[in-house]
Amino acid sequence: MFSLTCLLQLLRREKLKELRKAKKAPNFTKNSNPGFNIDIFQETDYYFENGLRKVYPYPFTFSTYAKERWYGRSIQDTFENEFRVDSPDNFRTSVKKGNMRVNGAVVGLDYVLKNGDLIEHHIHRHENPVSGTPIEIIEDTPELVVINKPSSIPCHPCGKFRFNSIVFIMGKEFGYANLRNIYRLDRLTSGVLIMGKTAKKTKELENQILHRHVQKEYVARVMGEFPEGEIVSDQPLGCLSHKLTLWQVQAGGKASRTTFKRISYNGKTSVVKCMPHTGRTHQIRVHLQYLGV
């Protein structure tokens, strides 16, 4: 007879086999984010000033469940060390005003987080401005939309950007509800961005990205004369600060590889084609920095 321990080990092995099969399946990727409903876009409006797109401030509630690494830590310690808070003083003032709630109840700075806690922070949200450059639609079909994303605008809500993100601008100004991000471009990067309108097309294109059937190419301008020929950087990357999203070349970091090729040199700066073979955060910039440009 099997012991309970042997039975559990057998079940774990079977579960691992199922997970491996799922990863090899053509439809492994699943997009659980249905996008944003058209009603959300009515919360506030844009205005333009000095070439910038700005958002009128509006009430908003940040909400999240406590992460395991937060268990046993106070609200104050967690927020000041895990989040990009404008000012610790402003955060403490907000909590003292009763704007912080856990499981629906107002709490103080010394509340200790535990498993299952739902944290809500009610604020009057002020977003950072972005470029006022109009978004150019390159292709529009029943299944997807392709745009030329301007620099300075993030693809999706993050940090100090929500309405000033591509999916919200597309929803509010063009009426595209429930767009799905298939891949992302960094906030400061401009370029071609494809977004899915249907779950089926989104999964299809995500699978092409996942299985590396698509090659991304970027063009960067760097200081100085970049060497001729192909230059490959395969330095591993590690996170220096999750709070600030800072990455660096780091022994023991995640495997990373980028191929560079100079396009032109004008005597002061070089234009370089960058071809990432992995998708690490800020990979191209960190590898270029490592190469000394």
mmCIF file of N, CA, C and O in Angstrom, residues 3-38:
data_model
loop_
_atom_site.group_PDB
_atom_site.id
_atom_site.type_symbol
_atom_site.label_atom_id
_atom_site.label_comp_id
_atom_site.label_asym_id
_atom_site.label_seq_id
_atom_site.Cartn_x
_atom_site.Cartn_y
_atom_site.Cartn_z
ATOM 1 N N SER A 3 1.925 4.875 1.157
ATOM 2 C CA SER A 3 1.783 5.736 2.322
ATOM 3 C C SER A 3 1.246 7.083 1.858
ATOM 4 O O SER A 3 1.236 7.389 0.658
ATOM 5 N N LEU A 4 0.775 7.891 2.796
ATOM 6 C CA LEU A 4 0.260 9.211 2.463
ATOM 7 C C LEU A 4 1.347 10.058 1.812
ATOM 8 O O LEU A 4 1.091 10.792 0.843
ATOM 9 N N THR A 5 2.591 9.941 2.293
ATOM 10 C CA THR A 5 3.701 10.717 1.731
ATOM 11 C C THR A 5 3.951 10.332 0.281
ATOM 12 O O THR A 5 4.117 11.193 -0.595
ATOM 13 N N CYS A 6 3.956 9.021 -0.016
ATOM 14 C CA CYS A 6 4.169 8.568 -1.401
ATOM 15 C C CYS A 6 3.049 9.036 -2.316
ATOM 16 O O CYS A 6 3.290 9.415 -3.471
ATOM 17 N N LEU A 7 1.820 9.008 -1.783
ATOM 18 C CA LEU A 7 0.679 9.446 -2.587
ATOM 19 C C LEU A 7 0.789 10.920 -2.939
ATOM 20 O O LEU A 7 0.544 11.329 -4.085
ATOM 21 N N LEU A 8 1.179 11.751 -1.970
ATOM 22 C CA LEU A 8 1.337 13.184 -2.214
ATOM 23 C C LEU A 8 2.445 13.455 -3.227
ATOM 24 O O LEU A 8 2.317 14.323 -4.097
ATOM 25 N N GLN A 9 3.546 12.691 -3.126
ATOM 26 C CA GLN A 9 4.641 12.856 -4.082
ATOM 27 C C GLN A 9 4.192 12.494 -5.491
ATOM 28 O O GLN A 9 4.546 13.161 -6.467
ATOM 29 N N LEU A 10 3.388 11.437 -5.614
ATOM 30 C CA LEU A 10 2.873 11.018 -6.912
ATOM 31 C C LEU A 10 1.964 12.085 -7.513
ATOM 32 O O LEU A 10 2.045 12.400 -8.706
ATOM 33 N N LEU A 11 1.106 12.657 -6.664
ATOM 34 C CA LEU A 11 0.202 13.706 -7.136
ATOM 35 C C LEU A 11 0.978 14.937 -7.600
ATOM 36 O O LEU A 11 0.621 15.571 -8.594
ATOM 37 N N ARG A 12 2.044 15.278 -6.865
ATOM 38 C CA ARG A 12 2.867 16.426 -7.257
ATOM 39 C C ARG A 12 3.526 16.184 -8.610
ATOM 40 O O ARG A 12 3.596 17.081 -9.457
ATOM 41 N N ARG A 13 4.038 14.948 -8.827
ATOM 42 C CA ARG A 13 4.685 14.636 -10.101
ATOM 43 C C ARG A 13 3.696 14.736 -11.261
ATOM 44 O O ARG A 13 4.020 15.238 -12.330
ATOM 45 N N GLU A 14 2.463 14.236 -11.021
ATOM 46 C CA GLU A 14 1.439 14.307 -12.065
ATOM 47 C C GLU A 14 1.073 15.756 -12.363
ATOM 48 O O GLU A 14 0.842 16.128 -13.516
ATOM 49 N N LYS A 15 1.012 16.576 -11.311
ATOM 50 C CA LYS A 15 0.693 17.994 -11.496
ATOM 51 C C LYS A 15 1.773 18.693 -12.302
ATOM 52 O O LYS A 15 1.483 19.503 -13.203
ATOM 53 N N LEU A 16 3.035 18.369 -12.019
ATOM 54 C CA LEU A 16 4.145 18.967 -12.767
ATOM 55 C C LEU A 16 4.098 18.554 -14.235
ATOM 56 O O LEU A 16 4.375 19.360 -15.129
ATOM 57 N N LYS A 17 3.737 17.295 -14.494
ATOM 58 C CA LYS A 17 3.607 16.832 -15.888
ATOM 59 C C LYS A 17 2.543 17.626 -16.626
ATOM 60 O O LYS A 17 2.709 18.013 -17.782
ATOM 61 N N GLU A 18 1.412 17.881 -15.939
ATOM 62 C CA GLU A 18 0.325 18.639 -16.557
ATOM 63 C C GLU A 18 0.765 20.064 -16.877
ATOM 64 O O GLU A 18 0.427 20.619 -17.924
ATOM 65 N N LEU A 19 1.505 20.673 -15.951
ATOM 66 C CA LEU A 19 1.982 22.043 -16.165
ATOM 67 C C LEU A 19 2.947 22.104 -17.346
ATOM 68 O O LEU A 19 2.905 23.039 -18.142
ATOM 69 N N ARG A 20 3.839 21.094 -17.461
ATOM 70 C CA ARG A 20 4.786 21.070 -18.582
ATOM 71 C C ARG A 20 4.058 20.922 -19.913
ATOM 72 O O ARG A 20 4.404 21.562 -20.904
ATOM 73 N N LYS A 21 3.027 20.067 -19.927
ATOM 74 C CA LYS A 21 2.236 19.906 -21.147
ATOM 75 C C LYS A 21 1.529 21.199 -21.512
ATOM 76 O O LYS A 21 1.435 21.583 -22.675
ATOM 77 N N ALA A 22 1.010 21.897 -20.491
ATOM 78 C CA ALA A 22 0.290 23.152 -20.738
ATOM 79 C C ALA A 22 1.216 24.203 -21.327
ATOM 80 O O ALA A 22 0.833 24.979 -22.205
ATOM 81 N N LYS A 23 2.457 24.229 -20.847
ATOM 82 C CA LYS A 23 3.413 25.218 -21.347
ATOM 83 C C LYS A 23 3.768 24.964 -22.807
ATOM 84 O O LYS A 23 4.088 25.893 -23.542
ATOM 85 N N LYS A 24 3.725 23.703 -23.234
ATOM 86 C CA LYS A 24 4.047 23.374 -24.618
ATOM 87 C C LYS A 24 2.846 23.519 -25.539
ATOM 88 O O LYS A 24 2.992 23.491 -26.755
ATOM 89 N N ALA A 25 1.658 23.653 -24.970
ATOM 90 C CA ALA A 25 0.452 23.750 -25.789
ATOM 91 C C ALA A 25 0.443 25.056 -26.561
ATOM 92 O O ALA A 25 0.957 26.075 -26.098
ATOM 93 N N PRO A 26 -0.149 25.065 -27.775
ATOM 94 C CA PRO A 26 -0.152 26.277 -28.603
ATOM 95 C C PRO A 26 -0.936 27.428 -27.996
ATOM 96 O O PRO A 26 -0.686 28.565 -28.312
ATOM 97 N N ASN A 27 -1.872 27.148 -27.097
ATOM 98 C CA ASN A 27 -2.669 28.211 -26.495
ATOM 99 C C ASN A 27 -2.358 28.365 -25.009
ATOM 100 O O ASN A 27 -3.239 28.531 -24.179
ATOM 101 N N PHE A 28 -1.061 28.299 -24.681
ATOM 102 C CA PHE A 28 -0.677 28.388 -23.275
ATOM 103 C C PHE A 28 -0.985 29.750 -22.671
ATOM 104 O O PHE A 28 -1.426 29.861 -21.542
ATOM 105 N N THR A 29 -0.741 30.813 -23.428
ATOM 106 C CA THR A 29 -0.961 32.138 -22.875
ATOM 107 C C THR A 29 -2.441 32.407 -22.697
ATOM 108 O O THR A 29 -3.266 32.032 -23.511
ATOM 109 N N LYS A 30 -2.766 33.064 -21.612
ATOM 110 C CA LYS A 30 -4.151 33.415 -21.312
ATOM 111 C C LYS A 30 -4.175 34.868 -20.860
ATOM 112 O O LYS A 30 -3.423 35.262 -19.984
ATOM 113 N N ASN A 31 -5.023 35.668 -21.450
ATOM 114 C CA ASN A 31 -5.143 37.068 -21.074
ATOM 115 C C ASN A 31 -6.346 37.215 -20.161
ATOM 116 O O ASN A 31 -7.485 37.198 -20.601
ATOM 117 N N SER A 32 -6.110 37.307 -18.857
ATOM 118 C CA SER A 32 -7.205 37.402 -17.894
ATOM 119 C C SER A 32 -7.718 38.827 -17.746
ATOM 120 O O SER A 32 -8.733 39.062 -17.099
ATOM 121 N N ASN A 33 -6.992 39.793 -18.326
ATOM 122 C CA ASN A 33 -7.410 41.189 -18.231
ATOM 123 C C ASN A 33 -8.339 41.537 -19.385
ATOM 124 O O ASN A 33 -7.915 41.581 -20.538
ATOM 125 N N PRO A 34 -9.625 41.765 -19.123
ATOM 126 C CA PRO A 34 -10.559 42.036 -20.214
ATOM 127 C C PRO A 34 -10.481 43.449 -20.749
ATOM 128 O O PRO A 34 -11.274 43.832 -21.594
ATOM 129 N N GLY A 35 -9.531 44.237 -20.254
ATOM 130 C CA GLY A 35 -9.441 45.622 -20.701
ATOM 131 C C GLY A 35 -10.244 46.539 -19.793
ATOM 132 O O GLY A 35 -10.496 46.230 -18.634
ATOM 133 N N PHE A 36 -10.688 47.675 -20.332
ATOM 134 C CA PHE A 36 -11.400 48.666 -19.534
ATOM 135 C C PHE A 36 -12.721 49.013 -20.207
ATOM 136 O O PHE A 36 -12.774 49.315 -21.392
ATOM 137 N N ASN A 37 -13.790 48.970 -19.411
ATOM 138 C CA ASN A 37 -15.118 49.275 -19.929
ATOM 139 C C ASN A 37 -15.243 50.746 -20.264
ATOM 140 O O ASN A 37 -14.626 51.601 -19.632
ATOM 141 N N ILE A 38 -16.062 51.065 -21.248
ATOM 142 C CA ILE A 38 -16.222 52.439 -21.727
ATOM 143 C C ILE A 38 -16.688 53.385 -20.633
ATOM 144 O O ILE A 38 -16.387 54.581 -20.646
#
